[in-house]
Coordinates of C-alpha atoms in Angstrom, one line a residue:
Chain F
M224 CA 107.9 133.0 81.9
P225 CA 104.1 132.8 81.8
A226 CA 102.0 134.9 84.2
E227 CA 101.2 133.1 87.5
L228 CA 97.7 131.6 87.4
P229 CA 95.7 133.2 90.2
F230 CA 95.0 130.7 93.0
L231 CA 91.4 129.6 93.6
D232 CA 89.3 131.9 95.7
Q233 CA 86.3 129.6 95.6
P234 CA 86.1 125.9 96.2
L235 CA 85.8 123.6 93.1
K236 CA 82.5 121.7 93.5
S237 CA 82.8 118.9 91.0
H238 CA 85.1 116.7 89.0
H239 CA 84.3 118.8 85.9
Q240 CA 85.7 121.8 87.6
V241 CA 88.8 119.9 88.7
I242 CA 89.4 118.9 85.1
E243 CA 88.8 122.4 83.9
R244 CA 91.2 123.8 86.5
A245 CA 93.9 121.2 85.3
K246 CA 93.4 122.3 81.7
L247 CA 93.7 126.0 82.7
I248 CA 97.0 125.1 84.6
G249 CA 98.1 123.4 81.4
R250 CA 97.2 126.4 79.2
T251 CA 99.0 128.8 81.5
H252 CA 102.1 126.9 82.5
G253 CA 102.3 124.2 79.8
L254 CA 101.1 120.7 80.2
S255 CA 102.0 119.0 83.4
S256 CA 104.3 116.0 83.0
V257 CA 103.2 112.7 84.4
V258 CA 105.8 109.9 84.6
V259 CA 104.2 106.5 84.5
A260 CA 106.3 103.9 86.4
A261 CA 106.1 100.5 84.6
A262 CA 103.9 101.7 81.8
E263 CA 103.1 98.3 80.4
E264 CA 99.4 98.8 81.2
D265 CA 97.0 99.5 78.4
D266 CA 94.4 100.9 80.7
V267 CA 96.7 103.5 82.1
L268 CA 98.0 104.4 78.7
A269 CA 94.5 104.9 77.4
A270 CA 93.9 107.3 80.2
M271 CA 97.2 109.2 79.7
Y272 CA 96.4 109.5 76.0
A273 CA 92.9 110.9 76.8
C274 CA 94.5 113.4 79.2
K275 CA 96.9 114.5 76.6
Q276 CA 94.1 114.9 74.0
E277 CA 92.1 117.0 76.5
G278 CA 95.0 119.2 77.4
I279 CA 95.2 118.0 81.0
S280 CA 98.7 116.5 81.0
D281 CA 101.5 114.9 79.0
A282 CA 103.3 111.7 80.0
I283 CA 106.7 110.0 80.1
L284 CA 106.7 106.2 80.2
T285 CA 109.2 104.0 81.9
G286 CA 109.4 100.3 81.5
N287 CA 110.1 97.6 78.9
P288 CA 109.8 99.4 75.5
E289 CA 108.5 96.3 73.6
N290 CA 105.9 95.6 76.3
I291 CA 104.9 99.2 76.3
R292 CA 104.4 99.3 72.6
K293 CA 102.2 96.2 72.8
A294 CA 100.1 97.9 75.5
L295 CA 99.9 101.1 73.5
D296 CA 98.6 99.0 70.6
L297 CA 96.1 97.3 72.8
A298 CA 94.9 100.7 74.1
K299 CA 94.7 101.9 70.5
V300 CA 97.1 104.7 71.3
P301 CA 99.5 105.9 68.5
A302 CA 102.9 104.5 69.2
D303 CA 104.7 107.8 69.1
S304 CA 102.4 109.6 71.5
F305 CA 104.8 109.6 74.5
D306 CA 108.5 109.5 75.2
I307 CA 109.7 106.1 76.5
I308 CA 112.5 105.5 78.9
A309 CA 113.7 101.9 78.8
T310 CA 114.1 100.0 82.1
E311 CA 114.7 96.3 83.0
S312 CA 112.7 95.9 86.2
D313 CA 109.8 97.3 88.2
Q314 CA 112.3 98.7 90.7
E315 CA 114.2 100.4 88.0
S316 CA 111.0 101.8 86.5
A317 CA 110.0 103.2 89.9
L318 CA 113.5 104.6 90.5
K319 CA 113.6 106.3 87.1
A320 CA 110.2 107.9 87.9
A321 CA 111.5 109.0 91.3
N322 CA 114.5 110.6 89.7
L323 CA 112.5 112.4 87.0
A324 CA 110.1 113.8 89.7
A325 CA 113.0 114.7 92.0
S326 CA 114.7 116.6 89.2
G327 CA 111.6 118.5 88.3
E328 CA 111.2 116.9 84.9
A329 CA 107.9 115.3 86.1
D330 CA 105.2 116.9 88.1
V331 CA 103.3 113.8 89.0
V332 CA 104.2 110.1 89.3
M333 CA 101.6 107.5 88.2
K334 CA 101.5 103.8 89.0
G335 CA 101.5 101.5 86.0
F336 CA 101.8 97.7 86.0
L337 CA 103.7 97.2 89.2
K338 CA 102.8 96.7 92.9
T339 CA 101.9 99.8 94.8
S340 CA 104.3 98.7 97.6
I341 CA 107.3 98.6 95.2
L342 CA 106.4 102.0 93.8
L343 CA 105.9 103.7 97.2
K344 CA 109.0 102.1 98.8
T345 CA 111.2 103.3 95.9
L346 CA 109.7 106.8 95.7
L347 CA 109.9 107.4 99.4
K348 CA 113.4 106.1 100.0
S349 CA 115.1 109.2 101.4
D350 CA 118.0 109.1 98.9
N351 CA 115.5 109.3 96.0
G352 CA 114.6 112.8 97.1
L353 CA 110.8 112.5 97.0
R354 CA 110.1 112.1 100.7
D355 CA 108.6 115.3 102.0
R356 CA 108.5 115.9 105.7
E357 CA 105.3 114.0 106.1
L358 CA 103.8 110.6 105.9
V359 CA 102.0 109.8 102.7
S360 CA 98.3 108.9 102.7
H361 CA 95.6 108.3 100.2
S362 CA 92.8 110.7 99.5
A363 CA 89.6 109.6 97.6
L364 CA 88.1 112.9 96.6
L365 CA 84.6 112.1 95.5
Y366 CA 82.0 114.2 93.7
V367 CA 78.8 112.8 95.0
P368 CA 75.9 114.3 92.9
K369 CA 73.3 114.2 95.6
Y370 CA 75.7 115.8 98.1
G371 CA 76.6 118.5 95.6
K372 CA 80.2 119.1 96.7
L373 CA 83.5 117.3 97.0
L374 CA 84.1 114.9 99.8
N375 CA 87.6 113.6 100.7
V376 CA 87.4 110.1 102.2
T377 CA 90.8 109.4 103.8
D378 CA 92.8 107.2 104.2
G379 CA 91.3 104.2 102.4
G380 CA 94.4 103.3 100.5
T381 CA 97.7 103.2 102.3
I382 CA 97.7 103.0 106.1
P383 CA 95.7 100.0 107.5
T384 CA 95.1 101.3 111.0
P385 CA 96.6 104.7 111.6
D386 CA 97.4 105.7 115.2
L387 CA 96.7 109.2 116.6
R388 CA 100.0 110.6 115.3
Q389 CA 99.5 109.2 111.9
K390 CA 96.0 110.5 111.7
L391 CA 97.2 114.0 112.4
V392 CA 99.5 113.7 109.3
V393 CA 96.7 112.2 107.3
I394 CA 94.7 115.3 108.2
Q395 CA 97.6 117.5 107.0
N396 CA 97.7 115.6 103.7
A397 CA 94.0 115.6 103.2
V398 CA 93.8 119.4 103.9
R399 CA 96.6 119.9 101.3
V400 CA 94.5 118.1 98.7
L401 CA 91.4 120.2 99.6
R402 CA 93.4 123.4 99.5
A403 CA 94.5 122.4 96.0
V404 CA 90.9 122.5 94.9
G405 CA 90.2 125.8 96.7
V406 CA 88.7 124.8 100.0
A407 CA 90.2 127.3 102.4
K408 CA 89.0 126.0 105.8
P409 CA 87.9 122.4 105.5
N410 CA 85.2 120.8 107.6
I411 CA 86.6 117.5 108.9
A412 CA 84.3 114.8 110.3
V413 CA 86.1 112.1 112.2
F414 CA 84.0 109.0 111.3
G415 CA 82.1 107.0 113.9
S416 CA 79.1 104.6 114.0
G417 CA 77.4 107.1 116.2
E418 CA 78.1 110.6 117.6
S419 CA 78.4 109.7 121.3
I420 CA 81.6 108.8 123.1
N421 CA 81.3 105.2 124.4
D422 CA 83.9 103.1 126.1
K423 CA 82.5 100.0 124.3
Y424 CA 83.6 101.5 121.0
P425 CA 87.3 102.3 121.1
E426 CA 87.1 104.3 117.9
T427 CA 84.8 106.9 119.5
L428 CA 87.5 107.5 122.2
D429 CA 90.2 107.8 119.5
A430 CA 88.0 110.3 117.7
Q431 CA 87.6 112.3 120.8
D432 CA 91.4 112.5 121.4
L433 CA 92.0 113.4 117.8
V434 CA 89.5 116.1 117.7
S435 CA 90.8 117.6 120.9
V436 CA 94.4 117.8 119.7
A437 CA 93.6 118.9 116.1
A438 CA 91.1 121.5 117.2
E439 CA 93.5 123.0 119.7
H440 CA 96.4 123.3 117.3
W441 CA 94.6 124.1 114.0
K442 CA 91.6 126.1 115.2
D443 CA 92.2 128.8 112.5
E444 CA 92.8 126.4 109.7
I445 CA 90.1 123.7 110.0
N446 CA 86.8 122.9 111.6
I447 CA 86.9 119.3 113.1
S448 CA 84.3 117.3 114.9
G449 CA 83.7 113.7 115.8
P450 CA 83.0 111.0 116.3
M451 CA 80.4 111.6 113.6
P452 CA 78.3 109.1 111.7
L453 CA 78.1 109.6 108.0
D454 CA 74.5 110.7 108.0
L455 CA 75.3 113.6 110.2
A456 CA 78.4 114.4 108.2
I457 CA 76.5 114.9 105.0
K458 CA 73.0 115.8 106.2
K459 CA 72.0 118.9 108.2
P460 CA 71.1 118.0 111.8
E461 CA 67.6 119.5 111.3
D462 CA 67.0 117.1 108.4
L463 CA 67.8 114.2 110.8
N464 CA 65.7 115.5 113.7
A465 CA 69.0 115.7 115.6
R466 CA 69.5 118.4 118.2
I467 CA 73.1 119.1 117.5
N468 CA 74.8 122.4 117.0
D469 CA 77.9 121.7 115.0
Q470 CA 79.5 123.6 112.1
V471 CA 80.8 120.4 110.5
A472 CA 77.5 118.5 110.6
G473 CA 75.9 118.5 107.2
Y474 CA 78.9 120.1 105.5
A475 CA 81.8 117.8 105.8
D476 CA 84.7 118.2 103.3
I477 CA 86.8 115.4 104.8
L478 CA 85.7 112.1 106.2
L479 CA 88.6 110.9 108.3
V480 CA 88.3 107.1 108.8
H481 CA 90.0 104.9 111.3
T482 CA 90.8 101.9 109.1
L483 CA 91.7 101.3 105.5
E484 CA 88.7 99.1 104.9
Q485 CA 86.3 101.8 106.3
G486 CA 87.6 104.3 103.8
N487 CA 87.8 101.9 100.9
I488 CA 84.3 100.5 101.4
I489 CA 82.6 103.8 102.0
A490 CA 84.2 105.4 98.9
K491 CA 83.3 102.4 96.7
T492 CA 79.7 102.4 98.0
L493 CA 79.4 106.0 96.9
I494 CA 80.8 105.2 93.5
Q495 CA 78.8 102.0 92.9
F496 CA 75.5 103.2 94.3
G497 CA 75.7 107.0 94.3
D498 CA 77.2 107.7 90.9
A499 CA 80.1 109.4 92.6
I500 CA 83.1 110.3 90.5
F501 CA 86.3 109.2 92.2
M502 CA 89.5 111.2 92.1
G503 CA 92.3 109.3 93.9
V504 CA 95.7 110.7 94.9
I505 CA 98.5 109.9 97.3
A506 CA 99.6 113.1 99.0
G507 CA 102.5 113.8 101.4
A508 CA 105.4 113.3 99.0
K509 CA 107.1 116.1 97.1
V510 CA 105.0 115.3 94.1
P511 CA 101.5 113.8 94.0
I512 CA 101.3 110.1 93.3
S513 CA 98.4 109.0 91.2
L514 CA 96.9 105.5 91.2
V515 CA 94.0 104.5 89.0
S516 CA 92.3 101.1 89.1
R517 CA 91.6 98.9 86.1
S518 CA 87.9 99.0 87.1
D519 CA 87.8 102.8 87.2
S520 CA 85.8 104.5 84.4
M521 CA 87.7 106.7 82.0
M522 CA 86.1 109.7 83.6
N523 CA 87.4 108.6 87.0
K524 CA 90.9 108.1 85.6
M525 CA 91.0 111.5 83.9
A526 CA 89.6 113.2 87.0
S527 CA 92.2 111.5 89.2
I528 CA 95.0 112.7 86.9
A529 CA 93.5 116.2 86.9
L530 CA 93.4 116.3 90.7
A531 CA 97.1 115.3 90.8
V532 CA 97.9 118.1 88.4
C533 CA 96.0 120.6 90.6
L534 CA 97.8 119.3 93.7
A535 CA 101.2 119.5 91.9
D536 CA 100.3 123.1 91.0
F537 CA 99.4 123.9 94.7
Q538 CA 102.6 122.3 96.0
R539 CA 104.7 124.3 93.4
R540 CA 103.4 127.5 94.9
N541 CA 104.6 126.6 98.4
I542 CA 101.4 127.8 100.0
P543 CA 101.4 126.5 103.5
A544 CA 98.7 124.0 104.3
L545 CA 98.7 123.0 108.0
P546 CA 101.6 123.6 110.3
S547 CA 103.0 120.4 111.8
I548 CA 102.4 119.6 115.4
I549 CA 104.4 116.4 115.4
A550 CA 108.1 116.1 116.1
N551 CA 110.1 113.6 114.0
E552 CA 107.4 113.0 111.5
Q553 CA 109.7 110.9 109.3
E554 CA 109.8 108.3 112.0
I555 CA 106.1 107.6 111.7
Q556 CA 106.0 106.4 108.1
Chain Q
M119 CA 68.3 100.8 83.8
M120 CA 66.6 97.5 84.7
N121 CA 63.0 97.3 85.7
T122 CA 63.6 96.5 89.4
P123 CA 60.7 96.3 91.7
S124 CA 60.9 98.9 94.5
V125 CA 61.2 97.9 98.1
Q126 CA 57.5 98.7 98.6
A127 CA 56.6 96.5 95.6
T128 CA 58.9 93.7 96.7
L129 CA 57.4 93.7 100.2
D130 CA 53.8 94.0 99.0
A131 CA 54.3 91.0 96.7
L132 CA 55.8 88.9 99.5
L133 CA 53.0 89.8 101.9
E134 CA 50.3 89.3 99.4
N135 CA 51.3 85.7 99.0
R136 CA 51.1 85.1 102.7
A137 CA 48.2 87.2 103.6
S138 CA 46.2 86.0 106.5
S139 CA 43.2 87.5 108.4
K140 CA 45.2 87.6 111.7
T141 CA 45.7 91.0 113.1
L142 CA 49.2 91.5 114.2
R143 CA 50.0 93.1 117.5
L144 CA 52.7 95.8 116.9
A145 CA 54.5 97.5 119.8
I146 CA 56.0 100.9 118.9
A147 CA 58.7 102.4 121.1
V148 CA 58.3 106.2 120.7
A149 CA 61.0 108.6 121.6
L150 CA 60.6 111.8 123.6
D151 CA 61.4 113.9 120.6
T152 CA 59.4 112.1 118.0
P153 CA 57.3 114.9 116.5
V154 CA 53.6 114.2 117.1
G155 CA 52.8 115.0 113.5
E156 CA 55.2 112.4 112.2
L157 CA 53.9 109.9 114.7
R158 CA 50.3 110.5 113.6
E159 CA 51.3 110.1 110.0
L160 CA 52.9 106.8 110.8
T161 CA 50.0 105.4 112.8
D162 CA 47.7 106.5 110.1
I163 CA 49.7 104.7 107.5
L164 CA 49.9 101.6 109.5
A165 CA 46.2 101.7 110.5
A166 CA 45.3 102.1 106.8
K167 CA 46.9 98.7 106.1
K168 CA 44.3 97.1 108.4
R169 CA 46.8 94.4 109.5
Y170 CA 48.2 95.9 112.7
E171 CA 46.9 96.5 116.2
L172 CA 49.1 99.4 117.5
H173 CA 50.5 99.5 121.1
L174 CA 52.5 102.6 121.8
I175 CA 55.1 103.0 124.5
G176 CA 56.3 106.5 125.1
P177 CA 55.8 109.9 126.7
D178 CA 52.2 110.7 127.5
E179 CA 52.2 114.1 125.8
T180 CA 53.3 112.6 122.6
I181 CA 51.1 109.5 122.3
Q182 CA 47.9 110.5 124.1
S183 CA 46.4 112.5 121.2
L184 CA 46.7 109.7 118.7
E185 CA 43.9 107.7 117.2
N186 CA 44.0 104.2 115.7
V187 CA 45.9 103.0 118.8
A188 CA 44.8 99.9 120.9
T189 CA 46.8 100.6 124.0
L190 CA 49.1 103.3 125.4
H191 CA 52.0 102.6 127.8
Q192 CA 53.2 105.7 129.3
A193 CA 56.9 105.9 129.8
Y194 CA 59.2 108.9 129.7
L195 CA 62.7 107.9 130.5
P196 CA 64.6 105.7 128.0
E197 CA 65.1 103.0 130.6
D198 CA 61.4 103.0 131.4
I199 CA 60.6 102.5 127.8
D200 CA 63.1 99.7 127.7
N201 CA 61.4 98.0 130.7
V202 CA 58.0 98.2 129.2
L203 CA 59.2 97.1 125.9
G204 CA 61.2 94.2 127.4
N205 CA 58.1 93.0 129.3
L206 CA 55.9 93.2 126.1
L207 CA 58.5 91.3 124.0
T208 CA 59.3 88.5 126.5
S209 CA 55.7 88.0 127.6
G210 CA 54.6 86.8 124.2
G211 CA 52.0 89.6 124.0
M212 CA 53.3 91.1 120.8
D213 CA 53.9 89.8 117.2
L214 CA 56.1 92.7 116.0
C215 CA 57.9 95.6 117.3
L216 CA 59.1 99.0 115.9
L217 CA 61.8 101.0 117.4
L218 CA 61.7 104.7 116.4
P219 CA 65.1 106.5 116.6
D220 CA 65.6 108.2 119.9
P221 CA 67.8 111.3 119.9
R222 CA 68.6 110.9 123.6
R223 CA 70.3 107.7 122.7
P224 CA 72.6 108.4 119.7
E225 CA 73.0 105.6 117.3
P226 CA 74.0 102.8 117.4
S227 CA 73.0 102.4 121.1
A228 CA 69.4 103.2 120.0
E229 CA 69.3 99.8 118.3
A230 CA 71.5 98.0 120.9
R231 CA 68.9 98.7 123.5
L232 CA 66.8 95.9 122.2
T233 CA 69.4 93.5 123.3
H234 CA 69.0 94.9 126.7
A235 CA 65.2 95.0 126.5
S236 CA 64.7 91.4 125.2
G237 CA 67.6 89.8 127.1
H238 CA 68.9 88.2 123.8
S239 CA 72.5 88.8 122.8
T240 CA 72.7 87.2 119.4
L241 CA 70.8 89.8 117.4
T242 CA 71.7 90.8 113.9
G243 CA 70.6 93.9 112.0
I244 CA 69.6 93.3 108.5
S245 CA 68.9 96.1 105.9
L246 CA 67.0 95.6 102.7
L247 CA 67.2 97.7 99.5
C248 CA 66.3 97.2 95.9
P249 CA 68.8 99.3 93.8
E250 CA 67.5 100.0 90.3
R251 CA 71.0 99.4 88.9
L252 CA 71.3 95.9 90.3
G253 CA 68.0 94.6 89.2
R254 CA 67.6 92.5 92.4
P255 CA 67.1 93.0 96.2
L256 CA 70.2 93.4 98.3
L257 CA 70.7 92.7 101.9
L258 CA 73.3 94.3 104.1
A259 CA 74.4 93.1 107.6
D260 CA 75.1 93.7 110.4
T261 CA 73.9 97.3 110.6
M262 CA 72.9 97.4 114.2
I263 CA 74.6 95.2 116.8
N264 CA 78.0 93.6 116.4
D265 CA 80.8 96.2 116.6
R266 CA 83.7 94.1 115.5
P267 CA 82.4 90.6 114.7
K268 CA 84.7 87.7 115.4
H269 CA 84.6 84.3 113.6
D270 CA 81.5 83.0 115.4
D271 CA 79.7 86.3 115.1
L272 CA 80.3 86.4 111.4
E273 CA 79.1 82.9 111.0
S274 CA 75.9 83.8 112.9
I275 CA 75.5 87.0 110.8
I276 CA 75.8 85.0 107.6
K277 CA 73.4 82.3 108.6
V278 CA 70.7 85.0 109.7
S279 CA 71.3 86.8 106.5
Q280 CA 71.0 83.7 104.4
S281 CA 67.8 82.8 106.1
A282 CA 66.5 86.4 105.5
A283 CA 67.4 86.1 101.8
L284 CA 65.5 82.7 101.6
K285 CA 62.4 84.4 103.1
L286 CA 62.7 87.1 100.4
G287 CA 62.6 84.3 97.8
I288 CA 66.3 84.4 96.9
S289 CA 67.4 80.8 96.4
N290 CA 71.1 80.0 96.9
P291 CA 71.9 83.5 98.1
K292 CA 75.4 84.8 97.3
T293 CA 77.1 86.4 100.3
A294 CA 80.1 88.7 99.9
L295 CA 82.3 89.4 103.0
L296 CA 83.3 93.0 102.4
A297 CA 86.9 94.2 102.7
A298 CA 89.2 96.6 100.9
V299 CA 90.9 93.9 98.8
E300 CA 90.3 90.5 97.4
V301 CA 93.3 88.6 98.7
A302 CA 93.8 87.6 102.3
N303 CA 96.6 89.7 103.7
P304 CA 98.1 89.5 107.3
G305 CA 98.5 93.3 107.2
L306 CA 94.8 93.6 107.0
P307 CA 93.5 91.2 109.7
V308 CA 89.9 91.5 108.6
T309 CA 90.8 89.8 105.3
M310 CA 92.3 86.8 107.1
L311 CA 89.2 86.4 109.3
E312 CA 86.9 86.7 106.3
A313 CA 88.9 84.1 104.4
E314 CA 88.6 81.7 107.3
V315 CA 84.9 82.3 107.6
A316 CA 84.4 81.9 103.9
A317 CA 86.3 78.6 104.0
A318 CA 84.0 77.4 106.8
F319 CA 81.1 77.8 104.4
A320 CA 82.8 76.1 101.5
N321 CA 80.3 73.2 101.7
C322 CA 77.3 75.3 102.7
K323 CA 74.1 74.0 101.0
T324 CA 72.2 77.2 101.7
G325 CA 74.2 79.4 99.4
Y326 CA 77.6 80.7 98.4
V327 CA 79.9 82.7 100.7
Q328 CA 83.0 84.4 99.4
G329 CA 85.5 86.8 101.0
P330 CA 87.3 89.0 101.3
L331 CA 85.8 90.9 98.4
S332 CA 85.8 94.6 97.7
M333 CA 82.5 96.4 97.2
D334 CA 82.9 96.9 93.5
L335 CA 83.8 93.3 92.9
A336 CA 80.9 92.1 95.0
I337 CA 78.1 93.9 93.2
N338 CA 79.5 95.1 89.8
P339 CA 79.6 92.4 87.1
S340 CA 81.9 94.5 84.8
A341 CA 84.3 95.2 87.7
A342 CA 84.4 91.5 88.5
K343 CA 85.0 90.7 84.8
K344 CA 87.8 93.3 84.4
K345 CA 89.6 92.1 87.5
K346 CA 89.0 88.4 86.4
A347 CA 87.4 87.6 89.8
K348 CA 86.6 83.9 90.2
G349 CA 83.7 82.3 92.1
E350 CA 79.9 82.4 92.2
V351 CA 79.7 85.7 94.2
P352 CA 81.7 88.4 92.4
G353 CA 79.4 90.8 90.6
K354 CA 76.3 88.9 91.8
A355 CA 76.1 89.3 95.6
D356 CA 72.7 89.2 97.2
I357 CA 74.1 89.8 100.7
L358 CA 76.8 92.1 101.8
V359 CA 78.3 91.4 105.2
A360 CA 80.4 94.3 106.5
P361 CA 83.6 93.8 108.6
S362 CA 82.4 96.1 111.4
L363 CA 79.4 98.0 112.7
T364 CA 81.1 101.3 111.8
V365 CA 81.5 100.2 108.1
A366 CA 78.0 98.7 108.0
R367 CA 76.4 101.9 109.3
G368 CA 78.6 103.9 107.0
I369 CA 77.3 101.9 104.0
L370 CA 73.7 102.2 105.3
H371 CA 74.0 106.0 105.6
C372 CA 75.7 106.3 102.1
L373 CA 72.9 104.3 100.6
T374 CA 70.1 106.3 102.4
F375 CA 71.4 109.8 102.2
A376 CA 74.0 110.1 99.5
C377 CA 72.4 107.6 97.1
E378 CA 68.8 108.1 98.1
E379 CA 68.0 104.5 98.1
T380 CA 65.0 103.3 100.2
V381 CA 66.5 101.1 102.9
V382 CA 64.5 99.3 105.6
N383 CA 65.9 97.7 108.7
V384 CA 65.0 94.7 110.9
L385 CA 66.6 93.1 113.9
L386 CA 66.5 89.4 113.9
G387 CA 67.4 86.8 116.5
G388 CA 65.2 88.1 119.3
P389 CA 61.8 86.7 120.5
I390 CA 60.0 88.6 117.7
P391 CA 61.3 90.5 114.6
V392 CA 61.9 94.1 115.3
A393 CA 61.6 96.8 112.7
V394 CA 64.0 99.7 113.2
G395 CA 63.3 103.2 112.1
Q396 CA 66.1 105.5 110.9
R397 CA 66.4 109.2 111.5
G398 CA 65.9 111.5 108.6
V399 CA 63.7 109.0 106.6
S400 CA 60.0 109.3 105.8
M401 CA 57.2 107.7 107.8
H402 CA 56.3 105.7 104.7
E403 CA 59.8 104.1 104.8
T404 CA 59.4 103.5 108.5
A405 CA 56.1 101.7 107.8
M406 CA 57.9 99.7 105.1
A407 CA 60.3 98.5 107.8
V408 CA 57.3 97.1 109.7
Q409 CA 56.2 95.2 106.6
F410 CA 59.8 93.9 106.2
S411 CA 59.7 92.6 109.8
E412 CA 56.4 90.9 109.2
I413 CA 58.1 88.6 106.7
F414 CA 60.0 87.0 109.6
I415 CA 57.0 86.1 111.8

């Protein structure tokens, strides 16, 4: 049994550090195993191969073996690089991935050439054993060079318009992701177009309610503030000539958005215009679920997989993230 | 990187072509907390351009020490500033207006006050940037007024944006209606609305309108190619229309503070074009917003 890797006592500040941490986990505990559901996707296979070469993770592939071999060929990946488990449908691929993760043979599930909805539905069916006690949600962890630290924009990927109860679980999942990269007490900015509460803008009222509940229950674990516009979340008030005394302002670790399109568009703006490196993961299940897009760069894909490896390592340690404040969480998925 | 003209160079080139000897009357709404030093810097920059006659509205202690100013309208409370500004705008006494950010009125209400001041309710906020990586100017709307635009609002925002693009010399502007995905989906109502609005512009002669489109597909040619996106707009958008004010302002703040792009803002649809300053940006950029607004006289 290898010695336990000490947990992070300082926050990771960039995607490079996330990748290095994943490599260290691999060197200490052996390479994390990523099961790719429906692996007939050359782009994903190229990323998995790069991760194996870099010492970030290994992979198990599920899907149609003939199509997987064609995709490996297209990706210029040697045919014998990974174990392949033959399946006959997307559902079966997802189910096989769920079984491998539930049995502990895989540490991370990755989406291949199948619909996200099929993958999530199969993974989270209670008899597949991957449903944790929480709702799953997407975290876009971004390294924004001009911000100089990691920013988790959530949820821009799974829940179109989360209600208050769902947002509380989104916070729990987002905090878990940040704990996995060493952020002990995250600063959470609840997004708004401005910082004032205004009846004309319902999101500002939602933000006020959310901040009130979360701050009351998690005052020792997080700092939360909102509604907060993005300029104030990432720039110090004095740089904006804003007379605000707020410990989150200028130092946000999490930007909690109100709709899927807000999160998606903000994250993509930072990527397209700000050279941000994107690390995407779905948190809240018993193992991290990794999704990469065809249009992601290879660095983005590798960093996303590295983040999932770090999150899997964190979850394996059973370090508590945020205590639940919601009864019957499973009803809200 | 492409050799893209900066916002300043783009505006200078446009204004040079339409230079006239007429002095433009510019009303500037000053906020209580606007630092005098910054205001002096701004008025000096504007005066040096020798195109503007400056009329300041604001607290006496802030504006009285300034030079290069034609008239001073003392007003202290935000509503008093609104009233003076409203009178100036609707009386026809001004050619341009500049709103400086007022910390007493946290955004976005700072911009929305113009609706109140001018009595117009169909205003649209347009922002201009010239990202080096795109190699062309880019417009973003609506960054100031419409919280959750409905069908008619979106049509209006698109038409105002197209008209702004034409003024910038962009022929057949390509408009992307931004969303999280590219396929209309009842689970994401914004995408259904955008698909409807895009369909309404199918025979538009002014330019191309396509939506829903994600940000990467809208502006990144290689993402558009990888995802096999069809149409005139993917990868080549000149105008980005956001699905809500919150998203638009989020993009604006990303561009300004996380991407360090120069972005200038103007409100269109009122009696005169109104330049809008942004907190945390330099006075040179604020002066550029005035130049941007001048294009729409």
